[in-house]
Amino acid sequence: MEISRSKIDLHMHSSASDGTDSIAGLLAKVKAAGIECFALTDHDTIAGVLAMERLLAEQPVSSKSRIQFIRGVEFSCITSLGKCHILGYGYDYNDEVFQSVLAKGEALRREKLEKRLDFLQQEYGIEFAPQDVEAMRGMGSVGKPHLAELMVQMGVAESASEAIRKYINHCPTFDSRLPAGEAIKAIRNVGGVAVWAHPYGGAGEPALTEQELTSQLELLLSFGLQGLECHYSRYDLSQTGRLAEYAKKYKLCISGGSDYHGRKNFPELGQLNVEGASVDITKLSVPIHSGVLLQ
C-alpha cells in the first residue's frame, strides 16, 4: 500500500521508551518524511523530550524554523472501566507535582516489568538471561516490546506480536497503572492538554465496542479530558469519522498520530489512518503551552 504521509504526527516513540530509534535518528527520519509538526510521546517518561529539545536547540535556524516540536508524553492509565492511555501535550515539566506523577508512572512501569518476568517464568517457564534482565531494569521506560523481542531471539515466539498476544498480555498488571484522573489533572495543572490516545484500542489491544467507548469517554470527561486522538494509524476513515463526531459533540480538541515505534515500517511516520491517506494539518486542533493553536 502506498502511504501519503501527513505533515503532522503527534504520537511517536523513541528508544527512551519502547521505540527503536535514538533521538537523533528519530529527528532525521522526521525531517526525511517531510513532517512539519511533531510530538514525542514516550511512555511515562520525558527523558526523550528533554533530549529532543537539546538536539533541536543545536539545529541551524533555517532548519529549526521548518519544524515545530510539541512536548508530549503517554501515560499508561486505568479507570474503573479498564485500561486507557492518556497523552499529554505542551506541559511545563518544571512543576514538582507533574514530576512526581512522572516518577510514579516510571515506578509503576518498573513494577510491571517485575510482574511480567515472574508471570512468564511461573506460567510458561520462560526465563531470561541475567544480563538481559539487568539491562531491562536499567532502562528508563521498559515495555512489552522489549520482552517480546527477547522472546523472539530465544525462539519462544516467531514474532513480537505473537509473544505479546500469546504470553505477555495474559499477565495481570491493572494495578500497575496510573489512575487516569490523576494523569489528566497533572497534565492540565501545568498548562498541558490531556488527550485520550487511540480510544478504540491500540496495537495488540482488543477493540472497544461503541458502548464501551462512550462509557469510558464519559468517565474520562468527568476527570477533565480535553481531546481525542481521532486520526490513528490503525483506524479506518469510518472510525476516524465517528471519533470526530464525539469530539464535536463534547467540544474536544482533535489529535492524530502514527504511534510510530520504528519496528518493521508499520506504522510509518506521518501515517494517520490504515488507508494511508494524508491528513491535512488543519484537521487537527491541539492547543499547546506556547499558545499556538493548530486549527
Short mmCIF file of N, CA and C in Angstrom, two decimals, residues 179-294:
data_model
loop_
_atom_site.label_atom_id
_atom_site.label_comp_id
_atom_site.label_asym_id
_atom_site.label_seq_id
_atom_site.Cartn_x
_atom_site.Cartn_y
_atom_site.Cartn_z
N PRO A 179 -3.90 6.07 37.89
CA PRO A 179 -5.31 6.43 37.75
C PRO A 179 -5.44 7.52 36.68
N ALA A 180 -6.36 7.34 35.74
CA ALA A 180 -6.48 8.29 34.63
C ALA A 180 -6.77 9.70 35.12
N GLY A 181 -7.59 9.81 36.17
CA GLY A 181 -7.91 11.13 36.69
C GLY A 181 -6.68 11.85 37.21
N GLU A 182 -5.77 11.12 37.81
CA GLU A 182 -4.54 11.71 38.34
C GLU A 182 -3.65 12.22 37.20
N ALA A 183 -3.55 11.43 36.13
CA ALA A 183 -2.73 11.83 34.98
C ALA A 183 -3.32 13.07 34.29
N ILE A 184 -4.63 13.07 34.10
CA ILE A 184 -5.28 14.20 33.43
C ILE A 184 -5.12 15.47 34.26
N LYS A 185 -5.32 15.37 35.55
CA LYS A 185 -5.18 16.54 36.42
C LYS A 185 -3.76 17.07 36.38
N ALA A 186 -2.77 16.17 36.42
CA ALA A 186 -1.36 16.59 36.41
C ALA A 186 -1.03 17.33 35.12
N ILE A 187 -1.53 16.84 34.00
CA ILE A 187 -1.28 17.47 32.70
C ILE A 187 -1.92 18.85 32.64
N ARG A 188 -3.16 18.93 33.04
CA ARG A 188 -3.90 20.20 32.97
C ARG A 188 -3.32 21.24 33.92
N ASN A 189 -2.86 20.81 35.09
CA ASN A 189 -2.36 21.75 36.08
C ASN A 189 -1.07 22.44 35.67
N VAL A 190 -0.39 21.91 34.66
CA VAL A 190 0.85 22.54 34.19
C VAL A 190 0.67 23.10 32.78
N GLY A 191 -0.56 23.48 32.45
CA GLY A 191 -0.83 24.13 31.18
C GLY A 191 -0.85 23.22 29.98
N GLY A 192 -0.87 21.89 30.22
CA GLY A 192 -0.88 20.93 29.12
C GLY A 192 -2.28 20.57 28.67
N VAL A 193 -2.34 19.75 27.64
CA VAL A 193 -3.60 19.28 27.08
C VAL A 193 -3.65 17.77 27.20
N ALA A 194 -4.71 17.24 27.82
CA ALA A 194 -4.86 15.81 28.04
C ALA A 194 -5.76 15.20 26.97
N VAL A 195 -5.23 14.21 26.26
CA VAL A 195 -5.92 13.60 25.12
C VAL A 195 -5.97 12.09 25.31
N TRP A 196 -7.12 11.50 25.01
CA TRP A 196 -7.27 10.04 25.07
C TRP A 196 -6.66 9.43 23.82
N ALA A 197 -5.60 8.65 24.00
CA ALA A 197 -4.93 8.01 22.86
C ALA A 197 -5.73 6.83 22.34
N HIS A 198 -5.70 6.63 21.03
CA HIS A 198 -6.37 5.51 20.34
C HIS A 198 -7.57 4.96 21.12
N PRO A 199 -8.67 5.73 21.18
CA PRO A 199 -9.80 5.36 22.03
C PRO A 199 -10.42 3.98 21.74
N TYR A 200 -10.40 3.54 20.49
CA TYR A 200 -10.95 2.22 20.19
C TYR A 200 -10.00 1.09 20.59
N GLY A 201 -8.78 1.45 20.95
CA GLY A 201 -7.77 0.45 21.30
C GLY A 201 -6.54 0.60 20.44
N GLY A 202 -5.38 0.35 21.05
CA GLY A 202 -4.12 0.46 20.33
C GLY A 202 -3.64 -0.88 19.82
N ALA A 203 -2.38 -0.93 19.41
CA ALA A 203 -1.81 -2.16 18.87
C ALA A 203 -1.84 -3.28 19.91
N GLY A 204 -2.34 -4.44 19.50
CA GLY A 204 -2.37 -5.60 20.38
C GLY A 204 -3.45 -5.56 21.43
N GLU A 205 -4.32 -4.56 21.39
CA GLU A 205 -5.40 -4.44 22.38
C GLU A 205 -6.73 -4.81 21.74
N PRO A 206 -7.64 -5.42 22.50
CA PRO A 206 -8.98 -5.70 21.95
C PRO A 206 -9.72 -4.41 21.67
N ALA A 207 -10.42 -4.37 20.56
CA ALA A 207 -11.15 -3.15 20.17
C ALA A 207 -12.36 -2.95 21.08
N LEU A 208 -12.58 -1.72 21.51
CA LEU A 208 -13.75 -1.40 22.32
C LEU A 208 -15.00 -1.35 21.44
N THR A 209 -16.10 -1.78 22.01
CA THR A 209 -17.39 -1.58 21.35
C THR A 209 -17.77 -0.12 21.48
N GLU A 210 -18.78 0.29 20.73
CA GLU A 210 -19.22 1.68 20.81
C GLU A 210 -19.71 2.03 22.21
N GLN A 211 -20.41 1.06 22.85
CA GLN A 211 -20.90 1.29 24.20
C GLN A 211 -19.76 1.40 25.20
N GLU A 212 -18.76 0.54 25.05
CA GLU A 212 -17.60 0.60 25.94
C GLU A 212 -16.85 1.92 25.76
N LEU A 213 -16.73 2.35 24.52
CA LEU A 213 -16.03 3.61 24.25
C LEU A 213 -16.76 4.79 24.87
N THR A 214 -18.07 4.86 24.67
CA THR A 214 -18.82 6.01 25.18
C THR A 214 -18.83 6.03 26.71
N SER A 215 -18.89 4.87 27.33
CA SER A 215 -18.86 4.81 28.80
C SER A 215 -17.52 5.29 29.34
N GLN A 216 -16.45 4.82 28.71
CA GLN A 216 -15.11 5.25 29.13
C GLN A 216 -14.93 6.74 28.87
N LEU A 217 -15.42 7.20 27.74
CA LEU A 217 -15.29 8.62 27.38
C LEU A 217 -15.99 9.50 28.41
N GLU A 218 -17.20 9.13 28.80
CA GLU A 218 -17.93 9.94 29.77
C GLU A 218 -17.20 9.99 31.11
N LEU A 219 -16.57 8.89 31.47
CA LEU A 219 -15.81 8.86 32.72
C LEU A 219 -14.57 9.76 32.62
N LEU A 220 -13.87 9.67 31.49
CA LEU A 220 -12.68 10.50 31.30
C LEU A 220 -13.04 11.98 31.22
N LEU A 221 -14.19 12.28 30.65
CA LEU A 221 -14.66 13.67 30.60
C LEU A 221 -14.88 14.21 32.02
N SER A 222 -15.36 13.37 32.90
CA SER A 222 -15.60 13.81 34.28
C SER A 222 -14.28 14.12 34.99
N PHE A 223 -13.17 13.57 34.47
CA PHE A 223 -11.85 13.85 35.03
C PHE A 223 -11.21 15.08 34.40
N GLY A 224 -11.83 15.60 33.34
CA GLY A 224 -11.28 16.79 32.69
C GLY A 224 -10.60 16.55 31.36
N LEU A 225 -10.88 15.42 30.72
CA LEU A 225 -10.29 15.14 29.40
C LEU A 225 -10.55 16.28 28.44
N GLN A 226 -9.54 16.60 27.61
CA GLN A 226 -9.66 17.74 26.69
C GLN A 226 -9.64 17.37 25.21
N GLY A 227 -9.26 16.16 24.88
CA GLY A 227 -9.16 15.83 23.47
C GLY A 227 -9.20 14.35 23.17
N LEU A 228 -9.39 14.03 21.88
CA LEU A 228 -9.40 12.65 21.40
C LEU A 228 -8.41 12.49 20.26
N GLU A 229 -7.71 11.37 20.26
CA GLU A 229 -6.85 11.04 19.13
C GLU A 229 -7.74 10.39 18.06
N CYS A 230 -8.30 11.22 17.22
CA CYS A 230 -9.25 10.75 16.20
C CYS A 230 -8.55 10.11 15.00
N HIS A 231 -7.40 10.67 14.63
CA HIS A 231 -6.63 10.16 13.49
C HIS A 231 -5.53 9.26 14.02
N TYR A 232 -5.58 7.98 13.63
CA TYR A 232 -4.65 6.99 14.19
C TYR A 232 -4.32 5.95 13.12
N SER A 233 -3.08 5.53 13.10
CA SER A 233 -2.59 4.67 12.01
C SER A 233 -3.37 3.37 11.83
N ARG A 234 -3.95 2.84 12.88
CA ARG A 234 -4.65 1.56 12.78
C ARG A 234 -6.16 1.71 12.64
N TYR A 235 -6.65 2.93 12.49
CA TYR A 235 -8.08 3.17 12.35
C TYR A 235 -8.42 3.49 10.91
N ASP A 236 -9.60 3.00 10.48
CA ASP A 236 -10.04 3.36 9.14
C ASP A 236 -10.79 4.69 9.20
N LEU A 237 -11.14 5.20 8.04
CA LEU A 237 -11.74 6.53 7.99
C LEU A 237 -13.11 6.59 8.65
N SER A 238 -13.82 5.46 8.68
CA SER A 238 -15.12 5.46 9.35
C SER A 238 -14.95 5.60 10.86
N GLN A 239 -13.94 4.94 11.42
CA GLN A 239 -13.67 5.09 12.85
C GLN A 239 -13.23 6.51 13.16
N THR A 240 -12.38 7.06 12.30
CA THR A 240 -11.95 8.45 12.47
C THR A 240 -13.15 9.39 12.48
N GLY A 241 -14.07 9.15 11.56
CA GLY A 241 -15.26 9.99 11.46
C GLY A 241 -16.11 9.93 12.72
N ARG A 242 -16.28 8.73 13.28
CA ARG A 242 -17.08 8.59 14.50
C ARG A 242 -16.41 9.30 15.67
N LEU A 243 -15.09 9.17 15.76
CA LEU A 243 -14.37 9.85 16.85
C LEU A 243 -14.45 11.37 16.70
N ALA A 244 -14.40 11.83 15.46
CA ALA A 244 -14.52 13.27 15.22
C ALA A 244 -15.90 13.78 15.64
N GLU A 245 -16.92 12.96 15.47
CA GLU A 245 -18.26 13.35 15.91
C GLU A 245 -18.33 13.45 17.43
N TYR A 246 -17.67 12.53 18.12
CA TYR A 246 -17.62 12.61 19.58
C TYR A 246 -16.89 13.89 20.01
N ALA A 247 -15.81 14.19 19.32
CA ALA A 247 -15.05 15.40 19.64
C ALA A 247 -15.91 16.64 19.46
N LYS A 248 -16.66 16.66 18.39
CA LYS A 248 -17.55 17.80 18.12
C LYS A 248 -18.65 17.89 19.18
N LYS A 249 -19.23 16.75 19.51
CA LYS A 249 -20.33 16.71 20.48
C LYS A 249 -19.89 17.24 21.84
N TYR A 250 -18.69 16.85 22.27
CA TYR A 250 -18.22 17.21 23.61
C TYR A 250 -17.23 18.38 23.60
N LYS A 251 -17.10 19.03 22.44
CA LYS A 251 -16.22 20.20 22.30
C LYS A 251 -14.78 19.88 22.72
N LEU A 252 -14.27 18.78 22.17
CA LEU A 252 -12.92 18.34 22.46
C LEU A 252 -12.00 18.66 21.30
N CYS A 253 -10.73 18.87 21.59
CA CYS A 253 -9.77 19.08 20.50
C CYS A 253 -9.47 17.74 19.83
N ILE A 254 -9.00 17.80 18.61
CA ILE A 254 -8.73 16.62 17.81
C ILE A 254 -7.22 16.47 17.62
N SER A 255 -6.74 15.28 17.95
CA SER A 255 -5.32 14.98 17.76
C SER A 255 -5.19 13.83 16.77
N GLY A 256 -3.94 13.54 16.40
CA GLY A 256 -3.70 12.45 15.48
C GLY A 256 -2.25 12.06 15.45
N GLY A 257 -1.99 10.77 15.34
CA GLY A 257 -0.60 10.33 15.29
C GLY A 257 -0.47 8.91 14.79
N SER A 258 0.74 8.57 14.43
CA SER A 258 1.02 7.25 13.87
C SER A 258 1.21 6.18 14.95
N ASP A 259 1.71 6.57 16.13
CA ASP A 259 2.15 5.62 17.15
C ASP A 259 3.38 4.87 16.63
N TYR A 260 4.23 5.60 15.95
CA TYR A 260 5.44 5.03 15.35
C TYR A 260 6.40 4.55 16.43
N HIS A 261 6.90 3.32 16.25
CA HIS A 261 7.90 2.76 17.15
C HIS A 261 9.19 2.39 16.43
N GLY A 262 9.17 2.45 15.10
CA GLY A 262 10.36 2.12 14.34
C GLY A 262 10.49 0.67 13.95
N ARG A 263 9.49 -0.14 14.28
CA ARG A 263 9.59 -1.58 14.03
C ARG A 263 8.93 -1.97 12.71
N LYS A 264 9.71 -2.58 11.82
CA LYS A 264 9.21 -3.19 10.59
C LYS A 264 8.34 -2.25 9.75
N ASN A 265 8.61 -0.94 9.87
CA ASN A 265 7.99 0.05 9.00
C ASN A 265 6.47 0.15 9.11
N PHE A 266 5.86 -0.40 10.14
CA PHE A 266 4.43 -0.14 10.35
C PHE A 266 4.20 0.19 11.81
N PRO A 267 3.51 1.28 12.06
CA PRO A 267 3.15 2.28 11.05
C PRO A 267 4.35 3.14 10.69
N GLU A 268 4.24 3.84 9.60
CA GLU A 268 5.28 4.77 9.21
C GLU A 268 5.02 6.13 9.85
N LEU A 269 6.06 6.93 9.98
CA LEU A 269 5.88 8.30 10.45
C LEU A 269 4.92 9.03 9.51
N GLY A 270 3.99 9.77 10.09
CA GLY A 270 3.04 10.51 9.27
C GLY A 270 1.88 9.69 8.76
N GLN A 271 1.77 8.42 9.17
CA GLN A 271 0.65 7.58 8.76
C GLN A 271 -0.45 7.70 9.81
N LEU A 272 -1.54 8.37 9.45
CA LEU A 272 -2.58 8.68 10.43
C LEU A 272 -3.89 7.92 10.21
N ASN A 273 -3.88 6.90 9.35
CA ASN A 273 -5.03 6.02 9.18
C ASN A 273 -4.57 4.77 8.46
N VAL A 274 -5.39 3.72 8.53
CA VAL A 274 -4.98 2.44 7.96
C VAL A 274 -4.95 2.48 6.44
N GLU A 275 -5.73 3.39 5.85
CA GLU A 275 -5.75 3.50 4.39
C GLU A 275 -4.51 4.19 3.84
N GLY A 276 -3.77 4.86 4.72
CA GLY A 276 -2.57 5.56 4.28
C GLY A 276 -2.86 6.89 3.60
N ALA A 277 -4.05 7.44 3.85
CA ALA A 277 -4.42 8.73 3.26
C ALA A 277 -3.82 9.87 4.09
N SER A 278 -3.40 10.92 3.42
CA SER A 278 -2.83 12.07 4.09
C SER A 278 -3.91 12.85 4.84
N VAL A 279 -3.56 13.36 6.01
CA VAL A 279 -4.46 14.18 6.81
C VAL A 279 -3.91 15.60 6.84
N ASP A 280 -4.70 16.56 6.41
CA ASP A 280 -4.25 17.94 6.39
C ASP A 280 -4.05 18.44 7.82
N ILE A 281 -3.01 19.22 8.01
CA ILE A 281 -2.67 19.72 9.33
C ILE A 281 -3.80 20.53 9.97
N THR A 282 -4.65 21.12 9.14
CA THR A 282 -5.75 21.93 9.66
C THR A 282 -6.88 21.08 10.26
N LYS A 283 -6.83 19.75 10.06
CA LYS A 283 -7.86 18.87 10.62
C LYS A 283 -7.64 18.61 12.11
N LEU A 284 -6.46 18.97 12.59
CA LEU A 284 -6.14 18.78 13.99
C LEU A 284 -6.24 20.09 14.74
N SER A 285 -6.60 20.02 16.01
CA SER A 285 -6.77 21.24 16.80
C SER A 285 -6.29 21.00 18.23
N VAL A 286 -4.99 21.01 18.39
CA VAL A 286 -4.40 20.75 19.71
C VAL A 286 -3.73 22.02 20.22
N PRO A 287 -4.34 22.72 21.18
CA PRO A 287 -3.69 23.90 21.75
C PRO A 287 -2.52 23.47 22.61
N ILE A 288 -1.39 24.18 22.52
CA ILE A 288 -0.21 23.79 23.28
C ILE A 288 0.25 24.92 24.18
N HIS A 289 1.22 24.62 25.04
CA HIS A 289 1.63 25.52 26.11
C HIS A 289 2.07 26.90 25.60
N SER A 290 2.70 26.93 24.42
CA SER A 290 3.20 28.21 23.92
C SER A 290 2.09 29.12 23.42
N GLY A 291 0.87 28.58 23.35
CA GLY A 291 -0.25 29.38 22.87
C GLY A 291 -0.55 29.19 21.41
N VAL A 292 0.25 28.40 20.72
CA VAL A 292 -0.01 28.12 19.31
C VAL A 292 -1.20 27.17 19.21
N LEU A 293 -2.09 27.45 18.30
CA LEU A 293 -3.25 26.60 18.11
C LEU A 293 -3.25 26.06 16.70
N LEU A 294 -3.20 24.74 16.59
CA LEU A 294 -3.20 24.10 15.29
C LEU A 294 -4.63 23.87 14.86
#
